Coordinates of C-alpha atoms in Angstrom, one line a residue:
Y1 CA 6.1 10.8 11.2
S2 CA 6.5 14.6 11.5
N3 CA 5.3 16.4 8.3
F4 CA 5.0 13.2 6.3
I5 CA 1.4 11.9 5.9
D6 CA 0.7 8.4 4.6
N7 CA -2.9 8.1 5.6
L8 CA -5.8 10.5 5.1
R9 CA -9.5 10.0 5.9
V10 CA -11.9 11.8 3.5
Y11 CA -15.6 12.2 3.0
V12 CA -17.0 11.7 -0.6
R13 CA -20.5 12.2 -1.8
G14 CA -21.9 11.8 -5.3
G15 CA -24.2 14.6 -6.6
T16 CA -28.0 14.3 -6.2
G17 CA -30.0 13.7 -9.4
G18 CA -32.2 16.4 -11.0
M19 CA -36.0 16.6 -10.7
G20 CA -38.1 14.9 -13.4
Y21 CA -40.9 16.7 -15.3
P22 CA -44.1 14.7 -14.6
N23 CA -46.4 16.4 -17.2
L24 CA -44.1 15.7 -20.2
G25 CA -42.3 12.6 -18.8
G26 CA -39.0 14.4 -18.6
E27 CA -36.0 12.9 -16.8
G28 CA -33.7 14.8 -14.5
G29 CA -30.0 14.6 -15.0
R30 CA -27.9 12.1 -13.0
G31 CA -25.8 13.5 -10.2
G32 CA -22.0 13.9 -10.8
D33 CA -19.5 11.3 -9.6
V34 CA -16.4 11.7 -7.4
W35 CA -13.2 10.3 -8.9
F36 CA -9.8 9.8 -7.4
V37 CA -7.1 10.3 -10.1
A38 CA -3.5 9.3 -9.6
R39 CA -1.1 12.2 -10.4
E40 CA 2.6 12.6 -10.0
K41 CA 4.0 15.3 -7.6
T42 CA 0.9 15.1 -5.5
T43 CA 1.0 14.4 -1.7
L44 CA -1.5 13.6 0.9
K45 CA -0.2 16.6 2.8
S46 CA -1.0 18.9 -0.1
I47 CA -4.6 17.5 -0.2
R48 CA -5.0 18.2 3.5
E49 CA -3.7 21.7 3.2
K50 CA -5.8 22.5 0.1
Y51 CA -9.0 21.0 1.5
P52 CA -8.8 21.2 5.3
H53 CA -12.4 19.9 5.6
K54 CA -11.5 16.8 3.5
R55 CA -15.0 16.7 1.9
F56 CA -15.5 16.2 -1.8
I57 CA -19.0 16.5 -3.2
A58 CA -19.9 16.2 -6.9
G59 CA -22.4 18.5 -8.7
T60 CA -26.2 18.1 -8.8
G61 CA -27.9 16.9 -11.9
A62 CA -30.0 19.5 -13.9
N63 CA -33.8 19.5 -13.5
S64 CA -35.9 18.4 -16.5
S65 CA -37.7 21.4 -18.1
V66 CA -39.8 22.3 -21.1
K67 CA -36.6 23.4 -22.9
A68 CA -34.6 20.3 -22.0
L69 CA -36.7 17.3 -21.1
K70 CA -33.5 15.3 -20.4
G71 CA -31.6 17.2 -17.7
E72 CA -27.8 17.4 -18.0
K73 CA -25.6 15.3 -15.7
G74 CA -24.1 17.0 -12.7
K75 CA -20.4 18.0 -12.8
D76 CA -18.0 15.3 -11.7
R77 CA -15.5 16.0 -8.9
E78 CA -11.9 14.8 -9.6
V79 CA -9.5 14.6 -6.6
H80 CA -5.8 14.2 -7.5
V81 CA -4.0 11.7 -5.3
P82 CA -0.4 10.4 -5.2
L83 CA 0.8 7.3 -6.9
G84 CA 0.8 4.2 -4.7
I85 CA -2.6 4.8 -3.0
S86 CA -4.8 2.1 -1.6
V87 CA -8.4 3.1 -1.1
L88 CA -10.0 1.5 2.0
D89 CA -13.5 1.7 3.4
D90 CA -14.3 2.5 7.0
D91 CA -13.9 -1.2 7.9
G92 CA -10.4 -1.3 6.5
K93 CA -11.3 -3.3 3.5
Q94 CA -9.4 -2.4 0.3
I95 CA -11.8 -1.2 -2.4
G96 CA -9.4 0.3 -4.9
E97 CA -5.7 0.9 -5.8
L98 CA -4.0 3.6 -7.9
N99 CA -0.4 2.9 -8.9
A100 CA 0.2 4.6 -12.2
A101 CA -0.3 8.3 -13.3
G102 CA -3.7 8.8 -14.8
E103 CA -5.4 5.7 -13.2
K104 CA -8.9 6.5 -11.9
F105 CA -11.1 5.1 -9.1
L106 CA -14.8 5.8 -8.8
A107 CA -15.1 6.9 -5.1
A108 CA -18.8 7.9 -5.0
R109 CA -21.5 7.5 -7.7
G110 CA -24.0 10.2 -8.5
G111 CA -27.7 9.6 -7.8
L112 CA -30.3 8.9 -10.6
G113 CA -32.4 11.8 -11.9
G114 CA -36.1 11.8 -11.4
S115 CA -38.0 9.7 -13.9
L116 CA -41.2 7.6 -14.3
A117 CA -39.4 4.8 -12.4
T118 CA -38.8 7.0 -9.4
N119 CA -42.1 8.9 -9.6
F120 CA -40.0 11.8 -11.0
L121 CA -38.2 12.3 -7.7
P122 CA -34.4 12.4 -7.8
C123 CA -32.2 10.0 -5.9
K124 CA -29.3 11.1 -3.6
G125 CA -25.8 10.2 -4.5
Q126 CA -23.6 7.6 -2.8
R127 CA -21.9 8.9 0.3
R128 CA -19.1 7.3 2.4
T129 CA -15.9 7.9 4.3
V130 CA -12.8 6.4 2.8
H131 CA -9.2 6.1 3.8
L132 CA -6.4 7.0 1.4
D133 CA -3.5 4.8 2.4
L134 CA -0.1 5.6 0.8
K135 CA 2.6 3.0 0.2
L136 CA 5.8 4.4 -1.3
I137 CA 6.7 3.0 -4.7
A138 CA 10.4 2.6 -5.1
D139 CA 12.9 0.3 -6.9
V140 CA 14.9 -0.4 -3.7
G141 CA 13.8 -0.2 0.0
L142 CA 16.5 0.2 2.6
V143 CA 15.9 -2.1 5.5
G144 CA 17.8 -2.0 8.8
F145 CA 17.7 -1.4 12.5
P146 CA 18.2 2.2 13.8
N147 CA 21.7 3.7 13.4
A148 CA 22.8 1.1 10.8
G149 CA 23.7 4.0 8.5
K150 CA 20.8 3.9 6.0
S151 CA 20.4 7.8 5.9
S152 CA 24.2 8.2 5.4
L153 CA 24.1 5.6 2.6
L154 CA 21.2 7.3 0.9
S155 CA 23.0 10.6 0.9
K156 CA 26.1 8.9 -0.6
I157 CA 24.4 7.1 -3.4
S158 CA 21.7 9.6 -4.4
H159 CA 20.8 13.3 -4.4
A160 CA 18.7 13.0 -1.3
K161 CA 19.7 15.0 1.8
P162 CA 18.2 13.1 4.8
E163 CA 18.9 14.2 8.3
I164 CA 21.9 12.4 9.8
A165 CA 22.7 12.3 13.5
N166 CA 24.4 10.1 16.1
Y167 CA 21.2 8.8 17.8
A168 CA 19.0 5.8 17.1
F169 CA 15.9 7.2 15.4
T170 CA 17.3 9.8 12.9
T171 CA 14.8 8.9 10.2
I172 CA 11.3 9.6 11.4
Q173 CA 9.8 9.8 8.0
P174 CA 10.5 8.0 4.7
E175 CA 13.0 9.6 2.4
L176 CA 13.1 9.0 -1.3
G177 CA 16.3 9.4 -3.4
K178 CA 17.3 8.7 -6.9
I179 CA 20.6 7.1 -8.0
M180 CA 21.7 8.7 -11.3
Y181 CA 23.9 6.6 -13.7
A182 CA 26.2 7.8 -16.5
D183 CA 23.7 6.5 -19.2
Y184 CA 20.9 8.5 -17.5
K185 CA 19.3 5.4 -16.0
Q186 CA 17.6 6.3 -12.6
I187 CA 16.9 4.0 -9.7
S188 CA 14.7 5.2 -6.9
V189 CA 15.7 4.3 -3.3
A190 CA 13.5 4.6 -0.2
D191 CA 15.1 5.0 3.2
L192 CA 12.4 3.9 5.6
P193 CA 12.2 4.5 9.4
G194 CA 14.3 2.0 11.4
L195 CA 12.8 -1.3 12.4
I196 CA 13.0 -2.5 16.0
E197 CA 12.3 -6.0 17.4
G198 CA 8.5 -6.4 17.6
A199 CA 7.8 -4.1 14.6
H200 CA 5.5 -6.7 13.1
A201 CA 3.3 -6.2 16.2
N202 CA 3.3 -2.5 15.6
K203 CA 6.0 -1.6 18.1
G204 CA 8.0 1.5 17.4
M205 CA 7.0 2.6 13.9
G206 CA 5.8 -1.0 13.2
H207 CA 3.3 -1.1 10.4
K208 CA 3.9 2.5 9.3
F209 CA 7.4 1.3 8.2
L210 CA 6.6 -2.2 7.0
K211 CA 3.7 -1.2 4.7
H212 CA 6.1 0.9 2.6
V213 CA 8.4 -2.2 2.0
E214 CA 5.4 -3.9 0.2
R215 CA 5.7 -1.7 -2.9
T216 CA 9.5 -1.8 -3.3
K217 CA 10.8 -4.1 -6.0
Q218 CA 13.9 -5.1 -4.1
L219 CA 15.3 -5.0 -0.6
L220 CA 18.7 -3.7 0.5
L221 CA 19.5 -4.7 4.0
V222 CA 21.9 -2.4 5.8
V223 CA 23.7 -3.9 8.8
D224 CA 26.3 -2.5 11.2
I225 CA 29.3 -4.9 11.2
S226 CA 29.9 -4.2 14.8
G227 CA 26.4 -5.3 15.9
F228 CA 23.4 -3.4 17.3
Q229 CA 21.9 -2.5 20.6
L230 CA 18.9 -0.2 20.8
S231 CA 19.4 0.8 24.5
I232 CA 21.1 -0.5 27.7
K233 CA 17.8 -2.3 28.5
T234 CA 17.8 -4.3 25.3
Q235 CA 20.0 -7.2 24.3
F236 CA 23.1 -6.7 22.1
R237 CA 22.8 -8.4 18.7
T238 CA 25.7 -9.4 16.4
A239 CA 25.5 -8.6 12.6
F240 CA 24.3 -12.2 11.9
E241 CA 21.6 -12.0 14.6
T242 CA 20.5 -8.6 13.2
I243 CA 20.0 -10.1 9.7
L244 CA 17.9 -13.0 11.1
L245 CA 15.8 -10.6 13.2
L246 CA 15.2 -8.3 10.3
T247 CA 14.1 -11.3 8.2
K248 CA 11.8 -12.4 11.0
E249 CA 10.1 -9.0 11.3
L250 CA 9.5 -8.9 7.5
E251 CA 8.2 -12.5 7.5
L252 CA 5.8 -12.0 10.5
Y253 CA 4.4 -8.8 8.9
K254 CA 3.8 -10.4 5.4
E255 CA 5.5 -13.6 4.3
E256 CA 5.9 -12.7 0.7
L257 CA 8.3 -9.8 1.6
V258 CA 11.0 -12.4 2.2
T259 CA 10.6 -13.6 -1.4
K260 CA 11.7 -10.2 -2.8
P261 CA 15.1 -10.1 -4.4
A262 CA 17.5 -8.8 -1.7
L263 CA 21.1 -7.4 -1.4
L264 CA 23.1 -7.0 1.8
A265 CA 25.3 -4.0 2.6
I266 CA 27.6 -4.5 5.5
N267 CA 28.3 -1.0 6.8
K268 CA 30.9 0.7 9.0
M269 CA 33.9 -1.3 7.6
D270 CA 36.2 1.6 8.7
L271 CA 35.8 0.5 12.4
P272 CA 38.5 -1.5 14.2
C273 CA 38.0 -5.3 14.1
A274 CA 35.6 -4.9 11.1
K275 CA 37.6 -7.3 9.0
D276 CA 37.6 -10.1 11.6
N277 CA 33.8 -9.5 12.2
L278 CA 33.2 -9.7 8.4
D279 CA 35.1 -13.0 8.0
E280 CA 33.0 -14.5 10.9
L281 CA 29.8 -13.1 9.3
M282 CA 30.5 -14.5 5.9
T283 CA 31.1 -18.0 7.4
Q284 CA 27.8 -17.7 9.2
L285 CA 25.9 -16.6 6.0
Q286 CA 27.3 -19.5 4.0
N287 CA 25.9 -22.0 6.5
P288 CA 23.2 -20.2 8.5
Q289 CA 21.6 -23.4 9.8
D290 CA 24.8 -24.2 11.8
F291 CA 24.4 -20.9 13.8
L292 CA 20.7 -20.6 14.4
H293 CA 21.2 -21.9 18.0
L294 CA 22.6 -18.4 18.8
L295 CA 19.1 -17.0 18.8
E296 CA 15.9 -17.8 20.8
E297 CA 13.7 -20.2 18.9
E298 CA 10.8 -17.7 18.4
M299 CA 13.2 -15.3 16.8
I300 CA 14.4 -17.6 14.0
P301 CA 12.7 -17.0 10.7
A302 CA 11.1 -19.9 8.8
N303 CA 13.1 -18.9 5.7
T304 CA 16.4 -17.2 5.5
L305 CA 16.9 -14.4 2.9
E306 CA 18.9 -15.3 -0.1
F307 CA 21.2 -12.4 -0.9
R308 CA 22.1 -11.7 -4.6
E309 CA 25.2 -9.8 -3.4
V310 CA 26.9 -9.1 -0.1
I311 CA 28.8 -5.8 -0.3
P312 CA 31.1 -4.5 2.5
I313 CA 30.9 -0.7 2.6
S314 CA 31.8 2.4 4.7
T315 CA 29.6 5.5 4.3
Y316 CA 32.4 7.3 6.3
T317 CA 35.3 6.6 3.9
G318 CA 33.2 5.8 0.8
E319 CA 34.6 2.2 0.5
G320 CA 32.4 -0.1 -1.6
I321 CA 29.8 2.7 -2.5
E322 CA 30.5 2.5 -6.3
E323 CA 30.4 -1.3 -6.2
L324 CA 27.1 -1.2 -4.4
K325 CA 25.6 1.2 -7.0
T326 CA 26.8 -1.2 -9.7
C327 CA 25.3 -4.2 -8.0
L328 CA 22.0 -2.5 -7.5
R329 CA 21.8 -1.6 -11.2
K330 CA 22.7 -5.1 -12.2
S331 CA 20.1 -6.6 -9.9
I332 CA 17.3 -4.2 -11.0
D333 CA 18.1 -4.8 -14.7
E334 CA 18.1 -8.6 -14.2
Q335 CA 14.7 -8.4 -12.5
A336 CA 13.3 -6.3 -15.3
E337 CA 14.6 -8.7 -17.9
Q338 CA 13.0 -11.6 -16.0
V339 CA 9.6 -9.8 -15.9
N340 CA 9.8 -9.1 -19.6
E341 CA 10.7 -12.7 -20.4
E342 CA 7.7 -14.0 -18.3
Y343 CA 5.5 -11.5 -20.1
R344 CA 6.8 -12.7 -23.5
K345 CA 6.2 -16.3 -22.6
K346 CA 2.6 -15.5 -21.4
K347 CA 1.8 -13.7 -24.6
L348 CA 3.2 -16.5 -26.7
L349 CA 1.1 -19.1 -24.8
L350 CA -2.0 -17.0 -25.3
L351 CA -1.3 -16.8 -29.1
Q352 CA -0.8 -20.6 -29.2
T353 CA -4.0 -21.4 -27.3
S354 CA -6.0 -18.9 -29.4
K355 CA -4.9 -20.6 -32.6

């Protein structure tokens, strides 16, 4: 994953409470709390660089005194984290989530100040180790086997400048790009490291790739029309088999990924025989059940993906790129309208039931 960090282990500790004042029944101040606050333009890498010890401790509560019988609360500690963070405890259980700017999560509570109930002795703050797990939030996630042309496509449709080379694993870290439209509408696209067969079992980049797909609104599968072969030791797969294998990997990792709206970009249409291969693929996609015998039984997905659009493209010649951008815009807008409609219906139902 090179310089990209999508998981960080940190230690958090709430502040200790202040001492009570037994003679006058004074209470010490509560210890400060540690909060995670979602903030744009923040990365886990910047947190690690700024705080190499990865320890965040809140302030101690003030002692009770003759001048102030009720001690002041200790200073809270705020840690700015990126959007799309899941907070996990040491057992891997999710205890919090931060998706929008300004959202807060209480990571460690401060201890109580000394009072009659505690014999005027202060309590220590909560302490624990937590994992900050980042899942990229994007409108569209590019899904495809290595060398399908995802990085080239991202560079064509957005302002991103991913590394592009003629070997399998060009993308070793997620890349985010934005498609800009004439009416200033923006759609974010995430190019994620190439899947390989067995990714669901954490082979290759496995879960490091698949977890980022979870937070994308839609999928854009990118497939090489001439087929795919990772190395001479692995089996050659046709474009149709590639689509089924990609679907199977998504399904095995998390079944609901296959229910996301999906589009299909058939890349490398500038190659010889591409037209014949496309005709064959379209026939297979129209009746996938008739061609499932081409794959081993364990590689056949339980549900085949329903593509909203199938767009033949060439990142080399630029063929189909504008059509693809238009289709992505239409699909995202339709999904947003559907969500708004469901929200309106829910609100209306609540109003009717309250009456």
